[in-house]
Amino acid sequence: MKKLKILMAASECVPFAKEGGLADVVGVLPKHLARMGHDVRVVMPRYKRVDRERYGLKQLPGVLVVPMGVIGNQYCGVWEGRIPGSDVPVYFLEHEGYYGRDGLYEMNNEGYLDNDNRFVFLSKAALELPKMIGFEPDLLHAHDWHTAAIPVLVNTTYAADPYVGGKATVLSVHNMQHQGNFYEGLMDVLGIGWEHFTFLGLEKDGETNLLKGGLYHATVLNTVSKGYAREMQTPEYGWGLDGVVRERAADLFGILNGVDYDDWNPEVDPYIAARYSAADLSGKKLCKRDLQRTFGLPERDDVPLFGMVSRLVKQKGVDILAEAIHRILALDVQFVMLGAGEPWTHFFFGDIKNAYPDKFNLYVGYNNPLSHQIEAGADFFLMPSAFEPCGLNQMYSLRYGTLPIVRATGGLDDSVENFDGKTLSGTGFKFWSHDAGALFDTVGWAVYTWYNRRDAMEKLIANAMAKRFTWEDAAAKYEELYGRALRKRLGEKTFVRRYGKDKPVSG
Ligand code: ADP
Ligand code: GLC
């Protein structure tokens, strides 16, 4: 395939700024695309937490002028860095007013009131950047609502721009719940005509919905598993936009995320107490001891240890876990939890810790080394998600021989195979109904298996550790998707030339 020039815009990217799995994808996918020969570049905000010295950022000469509709021009500096371990350039937009704050999106659980302008700015600045750096992309790749305005702008306000006008666009949806819906006047900041404020445009329930605009305008769409690509077309998972997604179903694809196995590999992991492999699991025992010690739990080999690392929000099933936790802890088990999120979860699980000091402990906050230690030291990893577009921890868990217990939804369903007690096939334990009863039953099933079927446990661990979800595979699929977007865009332009009119959907 022809080598492409790709501009990727996103609000997160490891190692610079991360809240969730989006950052992992944006930090790793470009590296693999670059290895395949593509010229891929990333643009994101320079949040306060992105340390210019630590990452050796260099300031580009000049100032980027970003027309923000009725707000007028806004100006930002641009700093250039590299994704570590690669030559992929990352352009950081430095705007003190928008990004010089501690949080990415919120402070004390309150979203910033100007998130609309902050991310419309990101989208527009991404479209102004190519001029400044002399880079004409073949294709623009946006992620989630934060940059979903890009496909809209490319087809409208920027349609005649010599660098980005009318270019093919890809929108990756990592989460349908967060849509970037704001007051209607945001249309005047976007600077696109009010004829786009319709049911078949950006309007949703009287508001400007950026994700909806992106879903209509992107040349092709994708999400991070085939399962979620199906689910997001249903009312249960579509958060009110399932109809739009159904309308674009022919252009929607599912590509499961990969794992960065340089980072997540128990054979070389520098964060864990002892290294181990499928051939020799003795190190895993030491990791379990170490994890029990870290969390102040009795150091026992003869008890199953459950781990969880998660944003503690409803998406992740913390509500059904709260309902089931007393029943779970009535069994002879231990449970360690790492995460932060909705304030009630900190209080609730804090109380659980006080009620079951020998069985349960939690660490509230974000801690990368500890997340590795949990992956290595636990016997089981719990992900009772209400929905999960992909999910990364179940894939890490497989590699660490820590059997995932998951609700069969989205990427969890696609990446974990259910245990079959007769054939001893499978890589984990699944439940379907999203309720505390189903969760408890499945935890009980895993506990029973742990205590009574060592043969099955060993087989399951071996099956799990042999699984691979590589970025090489995923990046090859993205390359195919880009090809599809370019062909479709070309076809649309030919259509316009021949018939002198544009098609209503996807610019
Ligand atoms: P989501 O993006 O919905 O939060 P994913 O499973 O895709 O879910 O990605 C979550 C990522 O964030 C994983 O890499 C996980 O290890 C990490 N993570 C989540 N919470 C924490 C935490 N408290 N400390 C360290 N890492 C965390
Ligand atoms: C979102 C989803 C998660 C997915 C991640 C990366 O945050 O909630 O399931 O793994 O994006 O694609």
Coordinates of N, CA, C and O and ligand atoms in Angstrom, one line a residue, residues 20-22 25 144 174-175 224 257 311 315-316 387-392, ligand 2:
G20 N -7.5 7.1 30.7 CA -8.0 5.7 30.4 C -7.3 5.1 29.2 O -6.2 5.6 28.7
G21 N -7.9 4.1 28.7 CA -7.3 3.3 27.6 C -7.1 4.1 26.3 O -6.3 3.7 25.5
L22 N -7.9 5.2 26.1 CA -7.7 6.0 24.9 C -6.2 6.4 24.8 O -5.6 6.4 23.7
V25 N -4.0 3.6 23.4 CA -4.2 3.5 21.9 C -3.5 4.5 21.1 O -2.7 4.2 20.2
D144 N -12.9 9.8 19.6 CA -13.9 10.2 20.6 C -14.4 11.7 20.4 O -14.0 12.4 19.5
H174 N -14.3 5.3 21.2 CA -13.9 4.5 22.3 C -15.0 4.4 23.4 O -14.8 3.7 24.4
N175 N -16.0 5.2 23.3 CA -17.0 5.3 24.3 C -18.2 6.1 23.8 O -18.0 7.3 23.5
V224 N -13.6 -0.1 19.0 CA -12.5 -0.9 19.4 C -12.7 -2.4 19.7 O -11.9 -3.1 20.3
N257 N -8.3 -3.5 20.2 CA -7.0 -2.9 20.5 C -6.0 -4.0 20.8 O -6.4 -5.1 21.1
R311 N -11.2 2.6 36.6 CA -11.9 3.9 36.9 C -13.1 3.4 37.7 O -13.8 2.5 37.3
Q315 N -19.9 2.6 34.6 CA -19.5 1.8 33.4 C -18.8 0.5 33.8 O -19.0 -0.5 33.2
K316 N -18.0 0.6 34.8 CA -17.1 -0.5 35.2 C -17.8 -1.5 36.1 O -17.2 -2.5 36.6
F387 N -20.8 -1.8 30.2 CA -20.4 -1.8 28.8 C -18.9 -1.6 28.7 O -18.3 -1.0 29.6
E388 N -18.3 -2.2 27.7 CA -16.8 -2.1 27.6 C -16.4 -2.2 26.2 O -16.3 -3.2 25.6
P389 N -16.2 -1.0 25.6 CA -15.9 -1.0 24.1 C -14.7 -1.9 23.8 O -14.8 -2.7 22.8
C390 N -13.6 -1.9 24.6 CA -12.6 -2.9 24.4 C -12.2 -3.4 25.7 O -12.4 -4.5 26.1
G391 N -11.6 -2.5 26.5 CA -11.0 -3.0 27.8 C -9.6 -3.5 27.6 O -9.4 -4.3 26.6
L392 N -8.7 -3.1 28.4 CA -7.3 -3.5 28.2 C -6.9 -4.5 29.3 O -6.1 -5.4 29.1
Ligands
GLC2 C1 -12.5 3.6 26.3 C2 -13.3 2.3 26.7 C3 -12.4 1.1 26.9 C4 -11.4 1.0 25.8 C5 -10.6 2.3 25.7 C6 -9.5 2.3 24.6 O1 -12.0 4.3 27.4 O2 -14.0 2.5 27.9 O3 -13.2 -0.1 26.9 O4 -10.5 0.0 26.0 O5 -11.4 3.4 25.4 O6 -10.1 2.0 23.3

